[in-house]
Coordinates of C-alpha atoms in Angstrom, one line a residue:
Chain A
M1 CA 25.0 -72.4 -73.0
P2 CA 24.3 -70.3 -69.8
D3 CA 26.1 -67.6 -68.9
G4 CA 29.9 -68.5 -67.8
E5 CA 29.4 -72.1 -68.6
D6 CA 32.9 -72.1 -69.8
R7 CA 34.0 -70.9 -66.4
S8 CA 35.0 -73.0 -63.3
V9 CA 35.5 -71.2 -60.5
S10 CA 35.4 -71.7 -56.9
E11 CA 32.7 -69.9 -55.1
H12 CA 34.5 -68.7 -52.1
E13 CA 37.3 -66.9 -53.6
T14 CA 34.8 -64.6 -55.5
S15 CA 33.1 -63.8 -52.3
P16 CA 33.4 -59.8 -52.2
P17 CA 35.4 -58.2 -49.1
A18 CA 32.6 -56.6 -47.3
E19 CA 33.8 -55.2 -43.9
D20 CA 30.6 -56.0 -42.2
D21 CA 30.0 -59.5 -40.6
D22 CA 26.7 -61.2 -42.3
E23 CA 25.0 -61.3 -38.9
K24 CA 25.7 -57.0 -39.4
L25 CA 24.3 -56.9 -42.3
I26 CA 21.4 -59.2 -42.5
A27 CA 19.9 -56.7 -38.8
A28 CA 20.4 -54.0 -41.4
F29 CA 18.8 -55.8 -43.9
A30 CA 16.1 -56.7 -41.6
R31 CA 15.5 -53.0 -40.5
G32 CA 15.2 -52.3 -44.2
S33 CA 18.6 -52.1 -45.8
T34 CA 18.2 -53.4 -49.3
E35 CA 22.3 -52.0 -49.8
A36 CA 22.7 -54.8 -46.5
F37 CA 20.7 -57.5 -48.6
G38 CA 22.8 -56.2 -51.8
I39 CA 25.9 -56.8 -50.6
L40 CA 24.7 -60.6 -48.8
F41 CA 23.5 -61.1 -52.4
A42 CA 27.3 -61.1 -53.7
R43 CA 28.8 -62.7 -51.1
Y44 CA 26.7 -65.9 -51.2
R45 CA 25.7 -65.5 -54.8
Q46 CA 28.2 -68.3 -56.0
P47 CA 28.0 -70.7 -53.2
V48 CA 24.5 -70.1 -53.2
Y49 CA 25.4 -71.2 -57.1
G50 CA 27.3 -74.3 -56.0
F51 CA 25.1 -75.4 -53.5
F52 CA 22.5 -76.3 -56.0
C53 CA 25.3 -77.0 -58.8
R54 CA 26.4 -80.5 -56.4
R55 CA 23.0 -81.1 -55.9
V56 CA 21.2 -81.0 -58.8
T57 CA 21.7 -82.7 -62.5
D58 CA 20.2 -79.7 -64.1
R59 CA 21.8 -75.8 -64.2
S60 CA 18.6 -74.3 -65.5
I61 CA 17.2 -75.7 -61.8
A62 CA 19.9 -75.3 -60.0
E63 CA 19.9 -71.2 -61.3
E64 CA 16.3 -71.2 -60.3
L65 CA 16.5 -73.4 -56.6
A66 CA 19.3 -70.2 -55.7
Q67 CA 17.1 -67.4 -57.0
E68 CA 14.4 -68.8 -54.6
T69 CA 16.5 -69.7 -51.8
F70 CA 17.3 -65.7 -51.9
L71 CA 13.5 -64.8 -52.4
A72 CA 12.6 -66.6 -49.1
I73 CA 15.5 -65.1 -47.8
L74 CA 14.0 -61.8 -49.0
R75 CA 10.3 -62.3 -47.8
A76 CA 11.2 -63.2 -44.4
Q77 CA 12.7 -60.2 -44.1
D78 CA 10.8 -59.4 -41.1
R79 CA 10.7 -63.3 -38.9
Y80 CA 14.6 -63.0 -39.0
E81 CA 15.8 -63.8 -35.7
A82 CA 19.3 -64.0 -34.4
T83 CA 19.3 -67.6 -33.2
A84 CA 22.4 -68.7 -35.8
L85 CA 24.5 -67.3 -37.7
F86 CA 23.6 -65.9 -40.8
R87 CA 25.5 -68.8 -43.5
T88 CA 23.4 -71.7 -41.2
Y89 CA 20.4 -69.6 -41.4
L90 CA 21.1 -69.6 -45.7
Y91 CA 21.8 -73.4 -45.6
A92 CA 19.1 -74.0 -44.4
I93 CA 16.4 -72.8 -46.7
A94 CA 18.4 -73.6 -49.1
L95 CA 18.3 -77.3 -47.9
R96 CA 14.6 -76.6 -47.0
I97 CA 14.3 -75.6 -50.7
L98 CA 16.0 -78.0 -52.1
R99 CA 13.9 -81.1 -50.4
S100 CA 10.8 -79.9 -51.4
Y101 CA 12.0 -79.6 -55.2
R102 CA 13.3 -83.4 -54.8
R103 CA 9.4 -84.5 -52.9
K104 CA 7.5 -82.9 -56.1
A105 CA 10.0 -84.0 -58.6
A106 CA 9.8 -87.6 -57.2
F107 CA 5.7 -87.2 -57.6
R108 CA 5.8 -85.8 -60.7
A109 CA 8.0 -88.7 -62.2
I110 CA 5.3 -90.9 -60.2
F111 CA 2.8 -90.2 -63.1
S112 CA 4.9 -88.8 -66.0
G113 CA 7.4 -92.3 -65.8
T114 CA 10.5 -90.2 -66.2
M115 CA 13.2 -90.1 -64.2
P116 CA 15.5 -87.3 -63.2
A117 CA 17.9 -87.8 -65.3
D118 CA 21.7 -89.1 -63.5
H119 CA 23.9 -86.8 -65.7
D120 CA 24.0 -82.7 -66.8
P121 CA 24.7 -82.0 -70.1
A122 CA 26.5 -79.2 -69.5
D123 CA 28.7 -82.0 -67.5
A124 CA 30.0 -82.0 -71.1
G125 CA 33.0 -79.6 -70.7
A126 CA 34.0 -81.9 -66.9
S127 CA 37.2 -83.6 -66.4
G128 CA 37.7 -87.2 -66.0
N129 CA 38.6 -87.3 -62.5
E130 CA 35.7 -85.0 -62.1
L131 CA 33.1 -87.2 -63.4
V132 CA 34.8 -89.9 -61.1
L133 CA 34.7 -87.9 -58.8
R134 CA 30.5 -87.1 -58.6
D135 CA 30.1 -90.1 -59.3
A136 CA 31.9 -91.6 -56.3
V137 CA 29.7 -88.6 -54.5
R138 CA 26.7 -89.8 -55.8
R139 CA 27.0 -93.5 -54.6
L140 CA 26.9 -92.3 -50.5
D141 CA 24.6 -92.7 -48.9
R142 CA 21.8 -89.5 -49.1
I143 CA 22.9 -88.1 -45.1
D144 CA 26.4 -89.3 -45.4
R145 CA 26.6 -87.1 -49.2
E146 CA 25.2 -84.2 -47.4
V147 CA 27.1 -84.3 -44.5
L148 CA 29.9 -84.1 -46.8
L149 CA 28.5 -81.3 -49.6
L150 CA 27.9 -79.0 -46.3
R151 CA 32.1 -80.0 -44.7
E152 CA 33.7 -79.7 -48.1
F153 CA 32.4 -77.0 -50.1
E154 CA 29.8 -75.1 -48.2
E155 CA 32.8 -74.9 -45.4
L156 CA 30.1 -75.0 -42.4
S157 CA 31.9 -76.3 -39.3
Y158 CA 30.2 -79.8 -37.8
A159 CA 27.9 -77.5 -34.9
E160 CA 26.8 -75.8 -37.8
I161 CA 25.9 -79.0 -40.1
S162 CA 23.9 -80.3 -36.9
T163 CA 21.6 -77.4 -36.8
V164 CA 20.8 -77.4 -40.4
L165 CA 20.6 -81.2 -40.4
G166 CA 18.6 -81.5 -37.9
I167 CA 21.1 -84.5 -36.2
P168 CA 23.3 -84.8 -33.5
L169 CA 26.9 -83.4 -33.4
N170 CA 28.4 -86.3 -33.3
T171 CA 26.5 -88.2 -35.3
V172 CA 28.1 -85.5 -37.7
R173 CA 31.4 -86.5 -37.1
S174 CA 30.9 -90.0 -37.8
R175 CA 28.5 -89.6 -40.6
L176 CA 31.9 -87.9 -42.1
F177 CA 34.3 -89.6 -41.4
R178 CA 32.1 -92.8 -42.7
A179 CA 31.4 -90.2 -45.9
R180 CA 34.7 -89.5 -46.3
A181 CA 36.1 -93.2 -45.7
A182 CA 33.2 -94.5 -48.2
L183 CA 34.0 -91.5 -50.8
R184 CA 38.0 -93.0 -50.6
D185 CA 36.8 -96.0 -51.4
L186 CA 35.4 -96.1 -54.7
L187 CA 37.5 -93.5 -55.4
E188 CA 39.8 -96.3 -55.2
T189 CA 38.4 -99.6 -56.4
S190 CA 35.1 -98.1 -58.5
P191 CA 35.3 -99.4 -61.5
A192 CA 34.9 -95.3 -63.4
R193 CA 38.5 -95.5 -63.1
T194 CA 39.1 -98.0 -65.4
R195 CA 38.9 -96.9 -69.4
A196 CA 36.0 -98.5 -69.8
G197 CA 34.1 -96.7 -66.9
L198 CA 35.6 -93.5 -67.7
S199 CA 34.5 -93.8 -71.5
K200 CA 30.9 -94.6 -70.4
L201 CA 30.6 -92.1 -67.6
E202 CA 31.8 -89.5 -70.4
E203 CA 29.5 -90.5 -73.1
Q204 CA 26.6 -90.6 -70.3
A205 CA 28.1 -86.8 -70.2
Chain B
M1 CA 41.9 -99.9 -34.2
N2 CA 43.2 -101.0 -30.7
T3 CA 43.2 -98.4 -28.5
L4 CA 46.0 -99.1 -26.4
E5 CA 48.2 -98.8 -29.6
H6 CA 46.4 -95.5 -30.8
P7 CA 44.9 -93.3 -27.7
V8 CA 43.3 -91.0 -31.2
A9 CA 40.5 -92.1 -32.9
P10 CA 40.3 -91.9 -36.6
D11 CA 37.4 -89.2 -36.3
E12 CA 39.8 -87.3 -34.3
I13 CA 42.9 -87.6 -37.0
M14 CA 39.5 -86.2 -39.2
A15 CA 38.4 -83.0 -36.3
M16 CA 41.6 -82.3 -36.1
L17 CA 42.5 -81.3 -40.3
D18 CA 38.8 -79.7 -39.8
E19 CA 39.8 -77.2 -37.3
E20 CA 37.2 -79.0 -34.5
L21 CA 39.7 -79.8 -31.7
S22 CA 40.5 -76.9 -29.3
S23 CA 44.2 -76.7 -29.2
A24 CA 45.5 -79.0 -26.8
E25 CA 43.2 -81.8 -28.5
R26 CA 45.2 -80.9 -31.9
Q27 CA 48.3 -81.1 -29.9
A28 CA 47.7 -84.1 -29.0
V29 CA 46.6 -85.8 -31.8
L30 CA 49.7 -84.0 -34.1
K31 CA 52.2 -85.9 -31.1
H32 CA 51.0 -89.0 -31.7
I33 CA 50.7 -88.8 -35.3
E34 CA 54.6 -88.0 -34.9
H35 CA 55.2 -91.3 -33.2
C36 CA 52.6 -93.3 -35.4
A37 CA 52.7 -94.7 -39.1
E38 CA 49.3 -95.6 -38.9
C39 CA 47.6 -92.9 -38.2
A40 CA 49.9 -90.1 -40.0
T41 CA 48.6 -93.0 -43.0
M42 CA 45.4 -91.9 -41.8
R43 CA 46.3 -87.9 -42.3
L44 CA 47.9 -88.0 -45.3
R45 CA 44.8 -90.3 -47.0
L46 CA 41.7 -88.0 -45.6
E47 CA 44.3 -85.3 -47.1
G48 CA 44.2 -87.1 -50.8
T49 CA 40.5 -87.6 -50.3
A50 CA 39.8 -83.2 -49.5
R51 CA 42.3 -82.9 -52.1
S52 CA 40.2 -84.8 -54.7
L53 CA 37.2 -83.7 -53.4
A54 CA 39.0 -79.6 -54.1
E55 CA 38.7 -81.0 -57.8
W56 CA 34.6 -80.7 -57.8
R57 CA 34.4 -77.3 -59.7
V58 CA 31.1 -75.5 -60.6
A59 CA 30.6 -72.8 -63.2
V60 CA 30.3 -69.4 -62.3
A61 CA 26.3 -67.9 -61.5
P62 CA 24.7 -66.5 -64.3
E63 CA 23.8 -62.9 -64.5
S64 CA 20.8 -63.8 -65.0
L65 CA 20.2 -64.8 -61.7
S66 CA 21.8 -61.0 -60.0
R67 CA 18.8 -59.7 -63.0
E68 CA 16.1 -61.8 -61.4
L69 CA 16.9 -60.2 -57.7
E70 CA 17.3 -57.4 -58.8
R71 CA 13.9 -57.1 -60.3
A72 CA 12.2 -58.9 -56.9
A73 CA 14.4 -56.6 -54.8
A74 CA 13.2 -53.5 -56.8
A75 CA 9.8 -54.6 -56.0
R76 CA 10.0 -55.0 -52.9
P77 CA 6.8 -57.5 -52.4
Y78 CA 8.1 -57.8 -48.5
K79 CA 7.4 -54.2 -48.2
A80 CA 3.8 -54.1 -49.4
S81 CA 2.8 -58.1 -47.8
K82 CA 4.2 -55.5 -44.9
A83 CA 2.5 -52.5 -45.2
R84 CA -0.8 -54.7 -46.5
R85 CA -0.4 -57.2 -43.1
R86 CA -0.5 -53.8 -40.9
F87 CA -3.0 -52.9 -42.5
I88 CA -5.2 -55.6 -42.7
G89 CA -4.4 -55.8 -38.6
T90 CA -5.5 -52.3 -37.5
A91 CA -8.4 -53.1 -39.8
W92 CA -9.0 -55.7 -37.6
A93 CA -8.5 -54.1 -34.8
T94 CA -11.0 -50.6 -35.8
G95 CA -13.2 -53.3 -36.2
G96 CA -13.0 -55.7 -33.5
L97 CA -13.0 -52.2 -31.0
L98 CA -15.9 -50.8 -32.8
A99 CA -18.0 -53.6 -32.8
A100 CA -17.5 -54.1 -28.7
I101 CA -18.7 -50.0 -28.4
L102 CA -21.8 -51.1 -30.8
T103 CA -22.4 -54.6 -28.2
L104 CA -22.2 -52.9 -25.2
A105 CA -23.8 -49.5 -26.6
V106 CA -27.1 -52.2 -27.7
I107 CA -27.0 -54.1 -24.5
G108 CA -27.0 -50.9 -21.9
V109 CA -29.6 -49.3 -24.0
H110 CA -31.9 -52.4 -23.4
A111 CA -30.9 -53.8 -20.3
P112 CA -33.1 -51.1 -18.9
F113 CA -35.7 -51.7 -21.3
E114 CA -35.5 -55.4 -21.0
S115 CA -36.1 -55.8 -16.9
H116 CA -39.9 -53.7 -17.2
K117 CA -40.9 -55.2 -20.1
T118 CA -40.4 -58.7 -19.2
P119 CA -42.4 -59.8 -16.0
Q120 CA -45.4 -58.0 -18.2
R121 CA -44.8 -60.5 -20.8
T122 CA -44.4 -63.3 -18.9
L123 CA -46.9 -63.1 -16.8
A124 CA -50.0 -61.1 -19.5
Y125 CA -51.4 -64.2 -20.1
L126 CA -52.9 -64.5 -17.1
T127 CA -55.1 -61.3 -17.6
P128 CA -55.8 -60.6 -21.2
G129 CA -57.1 -57.2 -21.4
A130 CA -55.9 -56.4 -17.5
P131 CA -53.5 -54.2 -16.3
A132 CA -49.8 -56.0 -16.5
P133 CA -49.9 -57.8 -13.2
T134 CA -46.7 -57.7 -11.5
T135 CA -45.8 -61.2 -9.7
E136 CA -46.9 -59.7 -6.6
N137 CA -51.0 -59.2 -7.5
L138 CA -50.1 -62.3 -8.9
L139 CA -49.7 -63.9 -5.6
V140 CA -52.8 -62.1 -4.0
A141 CA -54.7 -63.4 -6.8
P142 CA -57.0 -65.2 -4.8
T143 CA -57.6 -63.2 -2.5
R144 CA -59.2 -60.8 -4.6
A145 CA -60.8 -63.9 -6.0
D146 CA -62.3 -64.0 -2.2
R147 CA -63.6 -60.7 -2.5
F148 CA -64.9 -61.6 -6.4
K149 CA -66.9 -64.6 -4.5
G150 CA -67.9 -61.5 -1.3
S151 CA -69.2 -59.5 -4.4
L152 CA -71.1 -62.4 -6.6
D153 CA -72.9 -64.2 -2.6
D154 CA -74.0 -59.9 -2.8
L155 CA -75.3 -60.7 -6.4
R156 CA -77.6 -64.1 -5.4
A157 CA -78.8 -61.9 -2.8
S158 CA -80.4 -59.0 -4.5
P159 CA -80.2 -60.0 -8.1
N160 CA -81.3 -57.7 -9.6
K161 CA -79.2 -55.1 -7.6
A162 CA -77.2 -56.0 -11.6
S163 CA -77.7 -56.2 -15.0
I164 CA -78.3 -60.0 -14.5
G165 CA -80.7 -59.6 -12.0
G166 CA -82.7 -58.2 -15.3
G167 CA -83.6 -59.7 -18.6
G168 CA -83.4 -63.5 -17.9
G169 CA -80.9 -63.5 -21.3
A170 CA -77.4 -61.1 -20.0
P171 CA -75.1 -62.1 -21.7
P172 CA -71.7 -64.0 -19.5
E173 CA -69.7 -60.4 -20.9
A174 CA -71.7 -58.5 -18.9
V175 CA -71.6 -60.0 -16.1
A176 CA -67.9 -60.3 -16.2
Q177 CA -67.4 -57.1 -17.3
P178 CA -67.9 -55.4 -13.7
Q179 CA -65.1 -58.1 -11.8
A180 CA -61.8 -56.6 -12.4
A181 CA -59.7 -59.1 -10.4
P182 CA -59.1 -61.7 -11.8
M183 CA -59.3 -65.4 -10.7
I184 CA -56.4 -67.5 -10.9
A185 CA -56.1 -71.1 -10.5
R186 CA -52.3 -72.1 -9.2
Q187 CA -50.3 -74.5 -9.5
V188 CA -46.8 -75.5 -8.3
S189 CA -44.4 -78.2 -8.6
L190 CA -41.2 -78.9 -6.4
T191 CA -38.4 -81.4 -6.7
I192 CA -36.2 -81.2 -3.1
L193 CA -33.6 -83.3 -2.3
V194 CA -34.1 -84.4 1.7
K195 CA -31.3 -85.9 3.3
D196 CA -34.5 -88.6 5.7
I197 CA -37.4 -89.2 4.2
P198 CA -38.9 -90.3 7.5
Q199 CA -38.0 -87.1 9.2
A200 CA -39.7 -84.7 5.3
R201 CA -42.7 -86.6 5.6
T202 CA -43.0 -85.8 9.6
V203 CA -41.7 -81.7 8.1
L204 CA -44.5 -82.0 5.8
D205 CA -47.1 -83.1 7.8
G206 CA -46.7 -80.3 9.9
I207 CA -46.6 -78.0 7.8
L208 CA -49.9 -79.3 5.6
S209 CA -52.0 -78.6 8.8
S210 CA -50.1 -75.4 9.7
H211 CA -51.4 -73.9 6.2
A212 CA -54.6 -75.3 6.6
G213 CA -53.5 -77.5 3.3
Y214 CA -53.8 -81.4 2.8
A215 CA -52.5 -84.3 0.5
A216 CA -55.1 -85.1 -2.7
T217 CA -52.5 -87.8 -2.6
M218 CA -49.2 -89.0 -1.5
N219 CA -47.1 -92.4 -3.0
V220 CA -44.4 -93.2 -0.7
S221 CA -41.9 -95.4 -2.9
T222 CA -39.2 -97.9 -1.0
P223 CA -37.4 -99.9 -3.2
E224 CA -34.5 -101.9 -2.4
S225 CA -31.6 -100.2 -4.2
G226 CA -32.2 -97.1 -4.7
S227 CA -33.3 -93.5 -2.6
P228 CA -36.9 -93.6 -0.9
S229 CA -39.1 -90.9 -2.5
I230 CA -42.7 -89.4 -1.7
V231 CA -44.6 -88.2 -4.7
A232 CA -47.5 -86.3 -3.5
S233 CA -50.5 -83.5 -4.7
L234 CA -50.6 -81.1 -2.4
R235 CA -53.8 -78.3 -1.9
I236 CA -52.8 -75.1 0.6
P237 CA -55.1 -72.2 0.4
A238 CA -53.8 -70.2 -2.4
A239 CA -53.8 -66.8 0.7
Q240 CA -50.9 -69.4 2.3
L241 CA -49.7 -70.4 -1.3
E242 CA -45.8 -68.4 -0.3
A243 CA -45.9 -69.0 3.6
A244 CA -46.5 -72.6 2.6
L245 CA -43.5 -73.1 0.0
A246 CA -41.5 -71.1 1.8
H247 CA -41.6 -73.7 4.4
L248 CA -41.6 -76.7 2.3
R249 CA -38.6 -75.0 0.1
T250 CA -37.0 -75.7 3.6
L251 CA -36.9 -79.5 3.8
G252 CA -33.6 -79.8 1.8
H253 CA -32.5 -79.1 -1.1
V254 CA -35.1 -77.4 -3.3
E255 CA -33.8 -79.0 -7.2
G256 CA -36.4 -77.4 -9.4
E257 CA -39.3 -75.7 -9.2
S258 CA -42.2 -74.4 -11.3
Q259 CA -45.1 -72.3 -11.3
S260 CA -48.2 -71.6 -13.2
G261 CA -51.3 -70.0 -13.4
E262 CA -54.4 -70.0 -15.4
E263 CA -57.1 -67.6 -15.1
V264 CA -60.9 -69.0 -14.5
T265 CA -62.3 -65.3 -14.5
E266 CA -64.4 -65.7 -17.4
Q267 CA -65.3 -69.4 -17.1
H268 CA -66.3 -68.2 -13.5
A269 CA -68.4 -66.0 -14.6
D270 CA -70.6 -67.7 -17.3
L271 CA -71.5 -70.2 -14.6
V272 CA -72.4 -67.9 -12.7
A273 CA -75.2 -66.2 -15.0
R274 CA -75.8 -69.6 -16.7
L275 CA -76.5 -70.5 -13.0
Q276 CA -78.8 -67.4 -11.8
N277 CA -81.0 -67.7 -15.7
A278 CA -81.5 -71.1 -15.0
R279 CA -83.0 -70.7 -10.4
E280 CA -85.1 -67.3 -12.1
S281 CA -86.1 -70.2 -14.8
E282 CA -87.6 -72.5 -11.8
D283 CA -88.2 -69.5 -10.0
R284 CA -90.5 -68.3 -13.2
L285 CA -92.0 -72.3 -13.6
R286 CA -92.9 -72.4 -9.6
A287 CA -95.1 -69.4 -10.3
I288 CA -96.5 -70.8 -13.1
L289 CA -97.1 -74.7 -10.9
A290 CA -98.2 -71.9 -8.5
H291 CA -101.1 -70.9 -10.2
R292 CA -102.0 -73.5 -12.3
T293 CA -105.0 -73.1 -15.1
G294 CA -104.6 -75.5 -17.6
K295 CA -105.2 -79.6 -18.0
M296 CA -103.1 -82.1 -16.2
D297 CA -100.9 -82.8 -18.8
E298 CA -99.6 -79.5 -19.1
V299 CA -99.1 -79.4 -15.2
L300 CA -97.1 -82.6 -15.0
Q301 CA -94.8 -80.7 -18.1
V302 CA -94.0 -78.0 -16.2
E303 CA -93.6 -80.3 -13.0
E304 CA -90.5 -82.0 -15.4
Q305 CA -89.7 -78.8 -16.1
I306 CA -89.3 -78.2 -13.0
G307 CA -87.0 -80.9 -12.3
E308 CA -84.6 -80.4 -14.9
T309 CA -83.9 -76.9 -14.2
R310 CA -83.0 -78.4 -10.9
G311 CA -80.6 -80.6 -12.0
A312 CA -79.2 -78.3 -14.0
I313 CA -78.8 -75.6 -11.3
E314 CA -77.3 -78.0 -8.8
Q315 CA -74.9 -79.9 -11.6
M316 CA -74.0 -75.9 -12.5
E317 CA -73.3 -75.4 -8.1
A318 CA -71.7 -77.8 -8.4
Q319 CA -68.5 -76.5 -10.5
Q320 CA -69.3 -73.8 -9.5
K321 CA -68.3 -74.9 -6.2
A322 CA -65.5 -77.3 -7.4
L323 CA -63.4 -74.1 -10.1
E324 CA -64.0 -72.0 -6.8
H325 CA -62.1 -74.1 -5.1
L326 CA -59.6 -74.1 -6.9
V327 CA -58.7 -71.4 -6.9
D328 CA -59.1 -71.2 -3.3
Y329 CA -56.5 -74.3 -2.3
A330 CA -53.8 -74.3 -5.2
S331 CA -52.3 -77.5 -6.5
V332 CA -48.3 -78.6 -5.3
D333 CA -46.8 -81.2 -7.0
L334 CA -44.5 -81.9 -4.7
Q335 CA -41.5 -84.6 -5.0
L336 CA -39.0 -85.4 -2.3
T337 CA -36.3 -88.1 -2.5
E338 CA -33.7 -89.1 0.1
Q339 CA -30.8 -88.2 -1.1
Y340 CA -28.6 -91.6 -2.2
E341 CA -26.3 -93.1 0.3
A342 CA -24.5 -96.7 -0.6
R343 CA -25.6 -99.3 1.9
F344 CA -22.8 -101.7 2.9
T345 CA -23.6 -105.3 2.4
G346 CA -22.6 -108.2 3.8
Q347 CA -20.7 -110.2 1.1
P348 CA -22.4 -113.5 1.0
T349 CA -19.8 -115.4 -1.0
T350 CA -15.3 -115.5 0.3
I351 CA -12.5 -114.0 -1.5
G352 CA -12.0 -118.0 -3.4
T353 CA -15.6 -117.7 -4.8
Q354 CA -15.0 -114.6 -6.3
L355 CA -12.0 -114.6 -7.4
R356 CA -12.9 -118.3 -9.3
N357 CA -16.0 -116.3 -10.6
S358 CA -13.9 -113.7 -11.6
L359 CA -11.7 -115.9 -13.7
V360 CA -14.9 -117.7 -14.8
T361 CA -16.2 -114.2 -16.2
G362 CA -12.6 -112.8 -17.5
I363 CA -11.9 -116.2 -19.7
G364 CA -16.1 -116.3 -21.2
N365 CA -15.2 -112.0 -21.7
A366 CA -11.7 -112.9 -23.9
G367 CA -13.7 -115.6 -25.4
S368 CA -16.5 -113.5 -25.8
S369 CA -14.3 -111.0 -27.7
L370 CA -11.8 -113.4 -29.9
L371 CA -15.5 -114.7 -31.2
G372 CA -16.3 -111.0 -32.1
L373 CA -12.6 -110.5 -33.8
A374 CA -13.3 -114.0 -35.8
L375 CA -16.8 -112.5 -36.3
V376 CA -15.9 -109.1 -37.4
L377 CA -12.8 -111.3 -40.0
E378 CA -15.1 -113.3 -41.3
E379 CA -17.5 -110.1 -42.0
F380 CA -15.1 -107.8 -43.5
G381 CA -12.2 -109.6 -44.2
P382 CA -12.6 -111.1 -47.9
A383 CA -14.0 -107.1 -48.5
I384 CA -10.5 -106.3 -47.1
L385 CA -8.0 -108.3 -49.4
V386 CA -10.0 -107.7 -52.3
W387 CA -9.4 -103.5 -51.9
A388 CA -6.0 -104.1 -50.7
G389 CA -5.4 -106.4 -53.2
L390 CA -6.9 -104.0 -55.5
L391 CA -5.4 -100.5 -54.3
G392 CA -2.6 -102.3 -52.5
F393 CA -0.3 -103.4 -56.1
P394 CA -0.6 -99.8 -57.3
A395 CA 0.5 -98.4 -54.5
W396 CA 3.0 -100.2 -54.0
I397 CA 4.2 -99.4 -57.5
F398 CA 3.9 -95.5 -56.8
W399 CA 5.9 -95.7 -54.1
R400 CA 8.5 -97.9 -55.4
R401 CA 8.5 -95.5 -58.5
Y402 CA 8.8 -92.4 -55.6
R403 CA 11.8 -94.3 -54.0
R404 CA 13.7 -94.7 -57.2
A405 CA 13.3 -91.2 -58.6
Q406 CA 14.2 -89.6 -55.0
S407 CA 17.0 -91.5 -54.8
R408 CA 18.2 -90.7 -58.1
L409 CA 18.1 -87.5 -57.2

């Protein structure tokens, strides 16, 4: 069992308070301050891990991708330019790594013939409502889902989402509304709400 | 949703909840919601969805994530790579600088050396064994040939004065050795673009007469569509070659010029020696004939021998003259071409006829292209279909599996 599997947290609650803002810390890191990176890592370790946990089905892969994200920031230390908020920069990297993983996994699936699992075995501990929620989110359109997750869990502003996904601001707003409406409908009408549907999801989990 | 009843769009309610509106917009939305039950319901539903999402919680990030990162940070590969990049950059810059300095040094050392060497190398073939001539020497070579010719005349007048006079069989090298000045037959090729061919022809005639030259051959061409031209082979006294060339260059724009020289010194000396020997033989035969004591047959044989020798002498004299003429007169291959100017020609056909002709040509072209396409399809179509069938189906299967896998991730 991975560490901390039995505990569930809201990642932003665990962020340690820091005196400096992210931009000052990344600037200090770009100048060679390892301590600054340490603070940033402590602050975003849980959010980045959560970002991947909600998007891939295997927690070990989520951990690996989170690690890769921080390593990418480490490697790009001297190339960082303060053109956007650090948060935007971080999630843009995370999203790029996620897409790369999905591309490779899909390509591998062609030849291996095995499809990626729909559910993480570690979801066994999840509640029924949570399983239904995950299933509903999974049913959303891909970009709508991404916009919704970035807004609800990464707490990015509309402008930040627009930058990270590379879509216009108005599109972010309309897609977010559409995603929320679709999710609400799915939650209200999903067969998973029924006992049979819920049992099926729990069996899969 | 009716915009008259609801001046606030549903996504504006969502934006208000997300704190993405300005305070004025927020106030406007809140004011509307207070009086609109439908929009208030919308707000509650949106808040409900957000509450539902809040149920989705994830596990705490494992400690192994921190450990791996700490290890990577401690190793600081980024620092090492940065230092390595800096080192590589410095090495490249230093190497480039050294290479540039080396190149400049090589050019600096060789340039003066090359400037002395080049004339020797290019002209050495003209005067083997002779002191390295300069371009100037080459140009005055005919003058030296003249001097050589004069000395040969002296030799003919007093054959005993030189080594070829005695013995009757002196080798050609012995004859040529005292002559230092080379005999060079010069040849020049010149291509000039002129404005007006008839005018250039007149000027060319003037140049030839002023320099005592002549045209060995001359072809004038005036094609219907194209530039008129003159192709001539001129003979110019070698002494006046440079002056004549300077005049010829003024005819127009020189598009091409090449000069070459062939040394005939040895050939000429050999001829002179053989001629001298033949003359002496003739003299001796005539002396024998004058003091004849033998039979009639022997006399006839001597007569016949004298006739053959005379024939050989005359042939060699003609060769000598031709050779000397080749040295005395440089050969200039001249090509004059007039600048092409398109001439307006009256259109014999009417506009209507031209339009019709173009239409006919256009239809013909369209038909040809369609036929060409049909032929290509006919020729390669079956092969394309076969390969599309062989490769297309697996490709489609792979693509479908790829898309399905992506949608499940």
